[in-house]
Amino acid sequence: NSKVIQTPRYLVKGQGQKAKMRCIPEKGHPVVFWYQQNKNNEFKFLINFQNQEVLQQIDMTEKRFSAECPSNSPCSLEIQSSEAGDSALYLCASSLSISNERLFFGHGTKLSVL
Amino acid sequence: GDSVTQTEGLVTLTKGLPVMLNCTYQTTYSPFLFWYVQHLNEAPKLLLKSSTDNKRTEHQGFYATLHKSSSSFHLQKSSVQLSDSALYFCALIGSALGRLHFGAGTQLIVIP
């Protein structure tokens, strides 16, 4: 069973609505990743954090998404104004370090934008 | 930039037969390769992680060898089981900052 907890499991939004999902990384893991997995099962890296600091993020994430990993609170990923193309499985993963360590994935939040 | 190529989108095999799923990569950094497996409606899980060049790593009957000369990390198993039916992703950490680059994935279906 996954020790990375993602909520909600399913999320349905209309176009233009905000969509927010949360992730509790595995205990003791300071590095958190968000990936988008589309209907063709392709992974797209969105952003990663080490503790509360952003390490890397892609352009799309900078513009339409906001993400944070506050101390002592779940990490979150929010789409400011959902588009149909955002419909996907959003996977959160955590790891012990950024160097060649395995990722532990949550079950994901499946977002459907109608 | 860093990239991973998996040439087979779908592989269908009869139980008991051997399998090889191809994975090649491109990076200018020293590569670390992984195989992740994702069963239906499950989270992806690590299956294998590369070791040093030309050294085989094994787990749960699956094995792979990192070959830097050919930029490959093919996944193999000598006898597939029904429970091996899943999506298999090859992934690369090439550069710093830990970003994992995934291949497109290979769907393995094992039939009785």
Short mmCIF file of C-alpha atoms in Angstrom, two decimals:
data_model
loop_
_atom_site.label_atom_id
_atom_site.label_comp_id
_atom_site.label_asym_id
_atom_site.label_seq_id
_atom_site.Cartn_x
_atom_site.Cartn_y
_atom_site.Cartn_z
CA ASN A 1 0.00 0.00 0.00
CA SER A 2 1.20 3.47 -0.92
CA LYS A 3 2.43 5.62 1.95
CA VAL A 4 2.12 8.76 -0.12
CA ILE A 5 -1.42 9.95 0.45
CA GLN A 6 -3.21 11.93 -2.22
CA THR A 7 -6.63 13.51 -1.90
CA PRO A 8 -9.12 13.60 -3.39
CA ARG A 9 -8.96 10.43 -5.45
CA TYR A 10 -11.33 11.92 -8.03
CA LEU A 11 -12.02 15.55 -8.88
CA VAL A 12 -14.55 16.91 -11.37
CA LYS A 13 -14.46 20.56 -12.40
CA GLY A 14 -15.93 22.79 -15.06
CA GLN A 15 -13.74 24.76 -17.42
CA GLY A 16 -12.45 27.88 -15.75
CA GLN A 17 -12.86 26.51 -12.25
CA LYS A 18 -10.06 26.08 -9.77
CA ALA A 19 -8.92 22.55 -9.08
CA LYS A 20 -6.92 21.78 -5.98
CA MET A 21 -5.35 18.52 -4.93
CA ARG A 22 -3.24 17.56 -1.95
CA CYS A 23 -0.41 15.22 -1.15
CA ILE A 24 1.12 14.01 2.08
CA PRO A 25 4.58 12.64 1.27
CA GLU A 26 6.05 9.62 2.99
CA LYS A 27 7.29 10.50 6.45
CA GLY A 28 10.84 11.80 6.40
CA HIS A 29 10.92 12.45 2.67
CA PRO A 30 11.97 16.03 1.96
CA VAL A 31 11.66 15.83 -1.83
CA VAL A 32 8.26 15.93 -3.51
CA PHE A 33 7.37 15.67 -7.19
CA TRP A 34 4.20 16.27 -9.14
CA TYR A 35 3.63 14.51 -12.44
CA GLN A 36 0.72 14.58 -14.84
CA GLN A 37 -0.17 11.25 -16.47
CA ASN A 38 -2.42 11.68 -19.50
CA LYS A 39 -4.90 9.25 -21.02
CA ASN A 40 -2.09 7.76 -23.13
CA ASN A 41 -0.24 7.00 -19.88
CA GLU A 42 2.51 9.50 -20.68
CA PHE A 43 4.16 11.23 -17.76
CA LYS A 44 4.78 14.96 -17.74
CA PHE A 45 6.93 16.44 -14.98
CA LEU A 46 5.30 19.50 -13.43
CA ILE A 47 7.32 20.59 -10.42
CA ASN A 48 9.49 19.32 -7.60
CA PHE A 49 10.32 20.60 -4.14
CA GLN A 50 12.99 20.02 -1.57
CA ASN A 51 11.45 20.85 1.77
CA GLN A 52 9.52 24.03 1.00
CA GLU A 53 11.68 25.21 -1.89
CA VAL A 54 10.88 24.74 -5.57
CA LEU A 55 13.71 22.95 -7.37
CA GLN A 56 12.38 22.84 -10.92
CA GLN A 57 9.13 23.54 -12.68
CA ILE A 58 7.99 23.64 -16.27
CA ASP A 59 6.58 26.66 -18.02
CA MET A 60 2.97 25.53 -17.80
CA THR A 61 3.27 25.11 -14.07
CA GLU A 62 4.66 28.59 -13.66
CA LYS A 63 1.81 30.18 -15.55
CA ARG A 64 -1.40 28.32 -14.71
CA PHE A 65 -0.59 26.14 -11.76
CA SER A 66 0.38 26.98 -8.24
CA ALA A 67 2.04 24.51 -5.93
CA GLU A 68 3.46 24.58 -2.48
CA CYS A 69 4.83 22.29 0.20
CA PRO A 70 4.48 24.17 3.50
CA SER A 71 6.11 22.73 6.57
CA ASN A 72 3.78 20.61 8.71
CA SER A 73 1.03 20.74 6.10
CA PRO A 74 0.16 18.71 3.01
CA CYS A 75 1.69 19.71 -0.28
CA SER A 76 -0.80 21.04 -2.79
CA LEU A 77 -1.18 21.56 -6.50
CA GLU A 78 -3.81 23.96 -7.77
CA ILE A 79 -4.87 24.73 -11.30
CA GLN A 80 -6.07 28.31 -11.34
CA SER A 81 -8.43 28.01 -14.28
CA SER A 82 -9.02 24.45 -15.46
CA GLU A 83 -9.00 23.58 -19.13
CA ALA A 84 -10.26 20.44 -20.83
CA GLY A 85 -6.68 19.48 -21.62
CA ASP A 86 -5.89 19.36 -17.91
CA SER A 87 -7.96 16.20 -17.52
CA ALA A 88 -5.44 13.63 -16.36
CA LEU A 89 -4.14 11.67 -13.40
CA TYR A 90 -1.98 13.86 -11.17
CA LEU A 91 0.63 11.84 -9.37
CA CYS A 92 2.55 12.97 -6.34
CA ALA A 93 5.78 11.21 -5.43
CA SER A 94 8.31 11.63 -2.67
CA SER A 95 11.90 10.58 -2.11
CA LEU A 96 14.69 10.80 0.41
CA SER A 97 16.94 12.89 -1.78
CA ILE A 98 17.23 14.32 -5.25
CA SER A 99 20.14 12.15 -6.25
CA ASN A 100 19.33 8.81 -7.83
CA GLU A 101 16.80 7.81 -5.22
CA ARG A 102 13.65 5.85 -5.89
CA LEU A 103 10.35 7.68 -5.97
CA PHE A 104 7.38 6.56 -3.92
CA PHE A 105 4.16 7.41 -5.70
CA GLY A 106 0.68 8.06 -4.41
CA HIS A 107 -2.40 6.66 -6.15
CA GLY A 108 -3.03 9.99 -7.80
CA THR A 109 -5.91 12.41 -8.19
CA LYS A 110 -7.91 11.83 -11.34
CA LEU A 111 -9.08 15.20 -12.61
CA SER A 112 -11.89 15.46 -15.12
CA VAL A 113 -12.56 18.89 -16.57
CA LEU A 114 -15.96 19.00 -18.24
CA GLY B 1 17.94 17.21 -23.37
CA ASP B 2 17.38 14.00 -21.45
CA SER B 3 15.01 11.47 -22.98
CA VAL B 4 13.93 7.85 -22.75
CA THR B 5 12.62 5.72 -25.60
CA GLN B 6 10.51 2.61 -25.22
CA THR B 7 9.83 1.13 -28.62
CA GLU B 8 6.98 -1.25 -27.77
CA GLY B 9 3.65 0.20 -26.84
CA LEU B 10 1.97 -3.15 -26.32
CA VAL B 11 3.39 -6.61 -25.76
CA THR B 12 1.11 -9.63 -25.50
CA LEU B 13 2.60 -12.93 -24.39
CA THR B 14 1.51 -16.34 -23.26
CA LYS B 15 2.26 -17.27 -19.65
CA GLY B 16 5.63 -18.95 -19.23
CA LEU B 17 7.34 -17.28 -22.16
CA PRO B 18 10.33 -14.92 -21.82
CA VAL B 19 9.96 -11.18 -22.31
CA MET B 20 12.25 -8.28 -23.10
CA LEU B 21 11.02 -4.70 -22.97
CA ASN B 22 13.31 -2.24 -24.68
CA CYS B 23 14.61 0.96 -23.14
CA THR B 24 17.19 3.32 -24.56
CA TYR B 25 18.09 6.72 -23.25
CA GLN B 26 19.83 9.93 -24.10
CA THR B 27 21.65 12.14 -21.63
CA THR B 28 24.87 14.07 -21.34
CA TYR B 29 25.10 13.31 -17.63
CA SER B 30 25.97 10.14 -15.80
CA PRO B 31 22.74 8.15 -16.03
CA PHE B 32 20.69 6.41 -13.39
CA LEU B 33 17.95 4.24 -14.88
CA PHE B 34 14.85 2.78 -13.33
CA TRP B 35 11.99 0.49 -14.25
CA TYR B 36 8.64 1.30 -12.69
CA VAL B 37 5.58 -0.94 -12.89
CA GLN B 38 2.00 0.31 -12.71
CA HIS B 39 -0.81 -2.18 -12.27
CA LEU B 40 -4.34 -1.15 -13.15
CA ASN B 41 -5.61 1.57 -10.79
CA GLU B 42 -2.46 1.32 -8.71
CA ALA B 43 0.37 3.73 -8.00
CA PRO B 44 3.58 3.22 -10.02
CA LYS B 45 6.14 1.23 -8.00
CA LEU B 46 9.84 0.83 -8.44
CA LEU B 47 10.77 -2.49 -9.96
CA LEU B 48 14.48 -2.10 -10.67
CA LYS B 49 17.24 0.45 -10.35
CA SER B 50 20.42 0.45 -12.38
CA SER B 51 23.77 -0.36 -10.88
CA THR B 52 27.17 0.25 -12.40
CA ASP B 53 27.88 -0.13 -16.09
CA ASN B 54 27.41 -3.69 -17.37
CA LYS B 55 26.20 -4.96 -14.02
CA ARG B 56 22.90 -6.82 -13.85
CA THR B 57 20.27 -5.92 -11.27
CA GLU B 58 17.40 -8.25 -10.37
CA HIS B 59 14.14 -8.10 -8.48
CA GLN B 60 11.09 -10.35 -8.40
CA GLY B 61 12.36 -12.38 -11.34
CA PHE B 62 12.93 -9.33 -13.53
CA TYR B 63 16.42 -8.23 -14.46
CA ALA B 64 18.14 -5.50 -16.43
CA THR B 65 21.68 -4.45 -17.24
CA LEU B 66 22.82 -0.89 -17.81
CA HIS B 67 24.92 -0.70 -20.96
CA LYS B 68 26.38 2.75 -21.37
CA SER B 69 27.99 1.78 -24.67
CA SER B 70 24.55 1.32 -26.23
CA SER B 71 22.61 3.63 -23.86
CA SER B 72 20.26 0.83 -22.96
CA PHE B 73 18.55 -0.67 -19.92
CA HIS B 74 16.27 -3.40 -21.28
CA LEU B 75 13.96 -5.23 -18.89
CA GLN B 76 13.82 -9.01 -19.06
CA LYS B 77 12.13 -11.93 -17.41
CA SER B 78 12.61 -15.57 -18.29
CA SER B 79 9.04 -16.68 -17.64
CA VAL B 80 6.16 -14.23 -17.41
CA GLN B 81 3.18 -14.80 -15.12
CA LEU B 82 -0.40 -13.59 -15.36
CA SER B 83 0.27 -11.18 -12.50
CA ASP B 84 2.97 -9.46 -14.57
CA SER B 85 0.29 -7.85 -16.72
CA ALA B 86 0.82 -4.13 -16.15
CA LEU B 87 2.30 -0.94 -17.56
CA TYR B 88 6.09 -0.78 -17.45
CA PHE B 89 7.94 2.51 -17.55
CA CYS B 90 11.62 3.06 -18.03
CA ALA B 91 12.86 6.25 -16.40
CA LEU B 92 16.08 8.25 -16.27
CA ILE B 93 17.61 10.65 -13.84
CA GLY B 94 20.19 12.40 -15.99
CA SER B 95 20.85 15.80 -14.61
CA ALA B 96 20.86 17.22 -11.14
CA LEU B 97 17.72 18.21 -9.22
CA GLY B 98 16.31 14.71 -9.36
CA ARG B 99 13.85 15.13 -12.20
CA LEU B 100 12.82 11.71 -13.52
CA HIS B 101 12.25 11.45 -17.28
CA PHE B 102 9.82 8.67 -18.17
CA GLY B 103 9.51 6.70 -21.37
CA ALA B 104 6.11 6.35 -23.02
CA GLY B 105 5.51 3.03 -21.28
CA THR B 106 4.92 -0.52 -22.47
CA GLN B 107 1.69 -2.32 -21.73
CA LEU B 108 2.42 -5.98 -21.03
CA ILE B 109 -0.50 -8.37 -21.27
CA VAL B 110 0.05 -11.98 -20.25
CA ILE B 111 -2.55 -14.49 -21.40
CA PRO B 112 -3.12 -18.04 -20.11
#
